[in-house]
XYZ file of C-alpha atoms in Angstrom:
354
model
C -32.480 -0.015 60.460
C -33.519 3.248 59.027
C -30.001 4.268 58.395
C -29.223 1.412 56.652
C -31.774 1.308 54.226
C -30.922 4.924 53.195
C -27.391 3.409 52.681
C -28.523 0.538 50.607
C -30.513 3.089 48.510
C -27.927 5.635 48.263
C -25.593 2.001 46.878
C -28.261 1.076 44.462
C -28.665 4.339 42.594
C -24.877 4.864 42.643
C -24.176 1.499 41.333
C -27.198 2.362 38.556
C -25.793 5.519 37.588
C -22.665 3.805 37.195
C -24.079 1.187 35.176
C -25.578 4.099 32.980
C -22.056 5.444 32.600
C -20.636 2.499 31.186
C -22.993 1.741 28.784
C -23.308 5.614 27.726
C -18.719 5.090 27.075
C -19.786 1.802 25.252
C -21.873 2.819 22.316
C -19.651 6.374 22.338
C -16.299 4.117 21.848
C -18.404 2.193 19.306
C -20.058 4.884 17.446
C -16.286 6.317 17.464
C -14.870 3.202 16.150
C -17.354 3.167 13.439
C -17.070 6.695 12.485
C -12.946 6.222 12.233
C -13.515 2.867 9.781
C -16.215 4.837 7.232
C -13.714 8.014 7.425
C -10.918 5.459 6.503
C -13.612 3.901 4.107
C -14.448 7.644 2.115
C -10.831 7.991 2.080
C -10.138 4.853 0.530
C -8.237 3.789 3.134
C -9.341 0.982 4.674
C -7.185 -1.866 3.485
C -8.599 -4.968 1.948
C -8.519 -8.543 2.989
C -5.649 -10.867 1.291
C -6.554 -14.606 0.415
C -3.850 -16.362 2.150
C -3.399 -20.384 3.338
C -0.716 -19.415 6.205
C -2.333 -17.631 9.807
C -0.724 -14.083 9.317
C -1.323 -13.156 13.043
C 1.985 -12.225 14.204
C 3.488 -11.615 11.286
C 5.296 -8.252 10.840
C 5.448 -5.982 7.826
C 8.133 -3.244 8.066
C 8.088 -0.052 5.852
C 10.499 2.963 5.185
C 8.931 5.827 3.494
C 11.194 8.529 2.040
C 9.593 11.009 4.387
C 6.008 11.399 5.462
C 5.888 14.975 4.650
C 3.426 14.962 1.737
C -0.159 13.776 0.930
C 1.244 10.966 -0.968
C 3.519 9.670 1.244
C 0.927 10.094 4.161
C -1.537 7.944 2.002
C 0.764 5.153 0.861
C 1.669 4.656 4.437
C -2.296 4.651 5.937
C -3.107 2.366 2.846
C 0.101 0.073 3.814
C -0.636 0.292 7.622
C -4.457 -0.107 6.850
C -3.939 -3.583 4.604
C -1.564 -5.274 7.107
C -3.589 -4.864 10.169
C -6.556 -5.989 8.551
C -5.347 -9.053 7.888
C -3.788 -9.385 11.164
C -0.219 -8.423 11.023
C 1.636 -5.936 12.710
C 3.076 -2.891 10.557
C 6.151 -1.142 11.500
C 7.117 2.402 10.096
C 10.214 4.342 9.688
C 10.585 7.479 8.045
C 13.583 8.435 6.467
C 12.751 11.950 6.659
C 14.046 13.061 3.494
C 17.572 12.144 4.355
C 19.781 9.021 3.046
C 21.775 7.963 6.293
C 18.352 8.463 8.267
C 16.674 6.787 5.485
C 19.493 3.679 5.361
C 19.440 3.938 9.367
C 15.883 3.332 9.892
C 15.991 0.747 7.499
C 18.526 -1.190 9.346
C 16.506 -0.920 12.572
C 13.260 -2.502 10.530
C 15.597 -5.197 9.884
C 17.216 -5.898 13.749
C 13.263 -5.522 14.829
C 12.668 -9.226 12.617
C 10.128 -7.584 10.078
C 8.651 -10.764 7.601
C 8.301 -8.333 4.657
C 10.567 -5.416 4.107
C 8.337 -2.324 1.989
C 10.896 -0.197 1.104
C 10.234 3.279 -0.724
C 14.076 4.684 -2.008
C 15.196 8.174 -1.726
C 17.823 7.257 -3.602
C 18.244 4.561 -6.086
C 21.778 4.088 -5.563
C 22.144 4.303 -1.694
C 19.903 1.712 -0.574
C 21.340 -0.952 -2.777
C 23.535 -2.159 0.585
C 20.637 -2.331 2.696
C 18.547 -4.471 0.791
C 21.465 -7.385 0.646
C 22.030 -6.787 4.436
C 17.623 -7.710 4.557
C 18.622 -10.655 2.189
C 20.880 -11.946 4.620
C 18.783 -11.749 7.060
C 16.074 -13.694 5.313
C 13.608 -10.763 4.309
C 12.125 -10.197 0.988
C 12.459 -6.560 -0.077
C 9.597 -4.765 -1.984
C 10.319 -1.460 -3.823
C 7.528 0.202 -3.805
C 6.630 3.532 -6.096
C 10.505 4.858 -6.534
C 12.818 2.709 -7.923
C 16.490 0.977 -7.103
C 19.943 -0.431 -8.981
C 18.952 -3.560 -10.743
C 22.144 -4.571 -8.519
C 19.792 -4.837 -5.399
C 18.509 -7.729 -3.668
C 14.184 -7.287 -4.104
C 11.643 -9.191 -5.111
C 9.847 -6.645 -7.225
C 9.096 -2.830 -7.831
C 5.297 -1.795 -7.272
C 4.558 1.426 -9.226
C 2.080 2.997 -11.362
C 3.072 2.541 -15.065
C 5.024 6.017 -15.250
C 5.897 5.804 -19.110
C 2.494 4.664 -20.360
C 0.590 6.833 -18.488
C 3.092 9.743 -19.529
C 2.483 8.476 -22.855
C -1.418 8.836 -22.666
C -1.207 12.460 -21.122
C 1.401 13.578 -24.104
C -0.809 12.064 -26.633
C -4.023 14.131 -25.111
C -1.951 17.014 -25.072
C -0.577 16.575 -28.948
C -4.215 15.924 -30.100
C -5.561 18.909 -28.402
C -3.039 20.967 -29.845
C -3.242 20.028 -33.617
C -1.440 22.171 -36.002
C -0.991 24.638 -33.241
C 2.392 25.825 -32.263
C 3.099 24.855 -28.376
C 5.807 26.603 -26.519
C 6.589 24.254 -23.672
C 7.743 24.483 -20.280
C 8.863 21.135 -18.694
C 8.604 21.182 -14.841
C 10.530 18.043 -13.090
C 10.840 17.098 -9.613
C 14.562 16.748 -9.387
C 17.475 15.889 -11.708
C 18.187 12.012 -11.957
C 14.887 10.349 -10.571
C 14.312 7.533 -11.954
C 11.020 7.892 -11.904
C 10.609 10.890 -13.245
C 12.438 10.323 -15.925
C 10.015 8.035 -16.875
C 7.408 10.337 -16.362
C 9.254 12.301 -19.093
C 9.577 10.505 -21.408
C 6.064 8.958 -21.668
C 5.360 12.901 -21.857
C 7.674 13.219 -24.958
C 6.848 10.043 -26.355
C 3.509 10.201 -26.234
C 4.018 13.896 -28.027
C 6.173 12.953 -30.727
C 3.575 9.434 -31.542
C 0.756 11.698 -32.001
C 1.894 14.287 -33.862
C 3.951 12.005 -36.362
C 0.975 9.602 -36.758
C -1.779 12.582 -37.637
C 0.768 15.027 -39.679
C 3.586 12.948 -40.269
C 6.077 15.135 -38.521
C 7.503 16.466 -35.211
C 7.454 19.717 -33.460
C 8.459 19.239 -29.794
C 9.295 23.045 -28.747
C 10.471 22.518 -25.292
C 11.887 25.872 -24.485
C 12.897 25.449 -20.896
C 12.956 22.847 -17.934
C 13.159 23.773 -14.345
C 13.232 21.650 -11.089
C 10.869 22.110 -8.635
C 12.051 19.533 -5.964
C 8.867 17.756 -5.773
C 6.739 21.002 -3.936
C 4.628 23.292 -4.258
C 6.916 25.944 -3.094
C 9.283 24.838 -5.897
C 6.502 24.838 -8.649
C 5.791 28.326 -7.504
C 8.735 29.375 -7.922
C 10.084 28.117 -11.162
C 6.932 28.976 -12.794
C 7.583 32.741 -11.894
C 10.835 32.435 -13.419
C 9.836 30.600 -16.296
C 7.113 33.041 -17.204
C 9.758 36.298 -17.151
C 12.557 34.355 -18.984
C 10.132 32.822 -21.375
C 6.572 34.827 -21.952
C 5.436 33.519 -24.955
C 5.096 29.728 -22.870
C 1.382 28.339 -23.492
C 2.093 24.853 -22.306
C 3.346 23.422 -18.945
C 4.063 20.033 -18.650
C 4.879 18.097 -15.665
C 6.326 14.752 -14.148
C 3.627 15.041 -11.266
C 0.860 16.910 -10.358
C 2.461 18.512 -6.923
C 5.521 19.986 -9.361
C 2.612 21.919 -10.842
C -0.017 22.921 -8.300
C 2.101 25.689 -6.555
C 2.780 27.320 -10.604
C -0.566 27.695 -10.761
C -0.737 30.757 -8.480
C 2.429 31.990 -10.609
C 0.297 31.735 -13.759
C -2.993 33.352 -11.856
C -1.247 36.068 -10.705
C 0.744 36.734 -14.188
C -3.056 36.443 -15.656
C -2.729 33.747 -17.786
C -4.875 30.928 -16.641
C -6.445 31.583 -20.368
C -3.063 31.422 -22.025
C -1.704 28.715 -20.866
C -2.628 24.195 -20.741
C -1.424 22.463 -18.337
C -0.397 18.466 -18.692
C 0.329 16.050 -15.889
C 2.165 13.071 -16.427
C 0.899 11.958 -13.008
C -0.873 11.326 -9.984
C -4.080 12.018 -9.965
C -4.055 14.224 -7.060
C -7.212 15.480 -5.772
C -6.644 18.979 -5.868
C -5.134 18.435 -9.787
C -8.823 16.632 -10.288
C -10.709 19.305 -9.130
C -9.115 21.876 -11.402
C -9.860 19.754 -14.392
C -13.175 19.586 -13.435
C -13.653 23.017 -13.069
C -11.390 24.988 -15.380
C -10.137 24.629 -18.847
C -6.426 25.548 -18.034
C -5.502 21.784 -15.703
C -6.367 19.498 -18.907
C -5.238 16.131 -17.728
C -3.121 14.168 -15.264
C -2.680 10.269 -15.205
C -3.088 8.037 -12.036
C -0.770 6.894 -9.515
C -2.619 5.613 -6.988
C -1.085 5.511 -3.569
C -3.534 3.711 -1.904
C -3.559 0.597 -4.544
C 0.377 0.463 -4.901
C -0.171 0.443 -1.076
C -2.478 -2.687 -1.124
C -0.783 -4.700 -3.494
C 2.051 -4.234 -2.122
C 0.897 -6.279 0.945
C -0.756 -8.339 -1.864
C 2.663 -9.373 -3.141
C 4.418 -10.244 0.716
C 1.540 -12.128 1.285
C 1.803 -14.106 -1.424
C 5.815 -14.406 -0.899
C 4.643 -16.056 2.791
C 2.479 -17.916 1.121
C 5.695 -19.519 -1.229
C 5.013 -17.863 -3.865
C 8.292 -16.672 -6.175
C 7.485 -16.298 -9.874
C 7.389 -12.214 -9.879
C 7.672 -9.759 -12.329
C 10.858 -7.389 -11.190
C 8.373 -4.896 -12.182
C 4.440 -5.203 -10.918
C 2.756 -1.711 -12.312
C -1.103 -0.545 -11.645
C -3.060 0.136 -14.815
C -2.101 3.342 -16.919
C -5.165 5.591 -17.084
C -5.854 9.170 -17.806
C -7.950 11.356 -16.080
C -9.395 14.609 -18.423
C -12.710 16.615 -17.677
C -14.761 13.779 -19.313
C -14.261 11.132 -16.874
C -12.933 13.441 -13.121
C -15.960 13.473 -11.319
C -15.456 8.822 -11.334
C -12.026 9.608 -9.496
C -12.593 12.746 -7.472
C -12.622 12.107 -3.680
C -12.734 14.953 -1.344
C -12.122 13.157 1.282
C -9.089 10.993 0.612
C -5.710 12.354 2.377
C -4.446 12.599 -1.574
C-alpha cells in the first residue's frame, strides 16, 4: 500500500510539472506570436484587410519578383505575402533571381500551380510579354506591379508609384534651391532602357527645366555626364569615383533612385566633398536616403515609392478582379510626394526592412 501511494505521488507531481510545462510553451508561443505581428506592425508590414463579397479562403495569389536580393524587393514581397494571408489566401513566391529564363520559368510554374491572381514584377519589359498571354489562357489576371511591360501584354493593370510626377517634384526642389546658381550635374541611372527609370528621368529634367523657365524665363540644364550604376550600391560607388576624376567641378548628383546613390556617397566623403556637392532623388524614399536628409545638408530630397502600399493594393486590385470587378486603369499609381528635411522625421521608420 505504501509503495503505491509513493507511486501515485511521484504520478501527480509529474503530471503537474507537466501541466506547468505546457502552459509555460503556451504564453511563450503567444508572447512570440505577438512580438512577430507588432515587429511586422513597426515595419509596416502587416497587410491590411480587403472588403470583399466572395470567401477568399483558398484562394491563391502567385508572385514573381525580379529577385529578392534588395530591401525593396524583400519588402514588396513581405507586404504582398502579409496582405494575402490576412485575408485568408494562400501566397505563392518565385524569384526570378535576376535572370530572364529563371524569371519566365518560375513564372510558368506559378501558372501550372492554379494561382487566382498572377503579381508579376518584370525584369524585362519585353521578355515577359509571352508569359502573361500563356496566364491569359489559362484564365489568370496578370498584375504588373512597380516595373513595367509591352503594352502588347495580356494584364489588367500596372501598380507603381507615379515615377514622372514625383521626378518632377524632386527636379523642381532642386531648380528652386539652386536659383541663379550654375549646377554642374551628374545623372546616375540604374541601367540603360528601364522603363521605369526613364521615367524617373525625365520627371527629374522636367521638373528642372518647369522651374527654371517659369522663375527666369530660361533654361540651363548642365548635365555633364551620366553613368549606370546597375541598381547598387556597389555600382553608385563606383561611378561616383569616376565621375568625380573625369568631372571635378560636379556640385549636383541626381538620381533615378535612392540605392543608385547611397553607395556614391562614400565616393563623395572620401573625395571631401559632402559640402560641395546636393544630392536629388527622383525616388524611393529609402530609409537610409531619409535619414541623411534629416541629418545632413548634402541628401536634399528623394520622392516616395512605397513598396509596402504598391504591395497592398496590389492585392487590393485581385481582390476586386474576384470580386467581378473590370473597369481598371492600365495604369493604377500611389500618390507623388516629396520627402525634404521639413517633413522626414513623418516618413522615417527605422524599423521597416526598406
Amino acid at each position: 500500500m505504501k509503495t503505491l501511494k509513493i507511486e501515485s505521488s511521484i504520478q501527480k507531481r509529474l503530471f503537474q510539472l507537466l501541466f506547468m510545462v505546457l502552459i509555460f510553451n503556451f504564453y511563450s508561443c503567444a508572447e512570440q506570436l505577438a512580438d512577430s505581428e507588432s515587429s511586422a506592425e513597426a515595419a509596416g508590414t502587416s497587410g491590411d484587410v480587403i472588403e470583399s463579397e466572395i470567401d477568399l479562403r483558398g484562394k491563391k495569389i502567385g508572385y514573381c519578383s525580379p529577385t529578392l536580393n534588395a530591401p525593396y524587393y524583400q519588402a514588396l514581397w513581405q507586404s504582398i505575402k502579409a496582405t494575402s494571408e490576412k485575408n485568408g489566401m494562400e501566397f505563392i513566391s518565385a524569384d526570378g533571381q535576376n535572370d530572364i529564363s529563371k524569371q519566365i520559368a518560375a513564372v510558368e510554374d506559378l501558372i501550372t500551380k492554379g494561382v487566382d491572381a498572377l503579381l508579376l514584377n518584370p525584369i524585362d519589359p519585353e521578355a515577359l510579354v509571352g508569359v502573361t498571354k500563356m496566364a491569359k489562357t489559362a484564365g489568370i489576371p496578370v498584375f504588373i506591379i512597380d516595373g513595367s511591360i509591352n503594352p502588347s501584354a495580356e494584364y489588367v493593370t500596372t501598380i507603381q508609384a507615379n515615377n514622372l510626377a514625383n521626378g518632377k517634384l524632386a527636379g523642381e526642389w532642386l531648380a528652386k534651391k539652386f536659383g541663379k546658381q550654375q549646377m554642374n550635374i551628374a545623372l546616375l541611372s540604374g541601367n540603360a532602357g528601364n522603363p521605369v527609370g526613364l521615367k524617373r528621368k525625365q520627371g527629374l529634367m522636367l521638373g528642372i527645366t518647369d522651374e527654371q523657365l517659369r522663375t527666369q524665363g530660361k533654361i540651363n540644364l548642365n548635365v555633364k555626364t551620366q553613368a549606370y550604376t546597375e541598381w547598387s550600391y556597389a555600382g553608385g560607388l563606383k561611378a561616383m569615383e569616376d565621375i568625380l576624376v573625369a568631372h571635378p567641378d560636379i556640385n549636383v548628383v541626381i538620381t533615378e533612385s535612392d540605392v543608385c546613390v547611397l553607395g556614391a556617397i562614400k565616393a563623395i566623403a572620401q573625395a571631401g566633398k559632402t559640402d560641395d556637392i546636393l544630392i536629388v532623388a527622383g525616388a524611393d524614399g529609402q530609409k537610409e536616403a531619409i535619414k541623411y536628409i534629416m541629418e545632413t545638408d548634402f541628401y536634399g530630397c528623394t520622392a516616395m515609392n512605397s513598396p509596402v502600399q504598391i504591395g497592398k493594393n496590389a492585392v487590393k486590385y485581385a481582390v476586386q478582379y474576384m470580386n467581378g470587378k473590370r473597369d481598371f486603369d492600365k495604369n493604377s499609381y500611389t500618390a507623388p510626394l516629396l520627402i525634404t528635411k521639413e517633413n522626414a522625421a513623418n516618413y522615417y521608420n527605422p524599423e521597416a526592412i526598406f
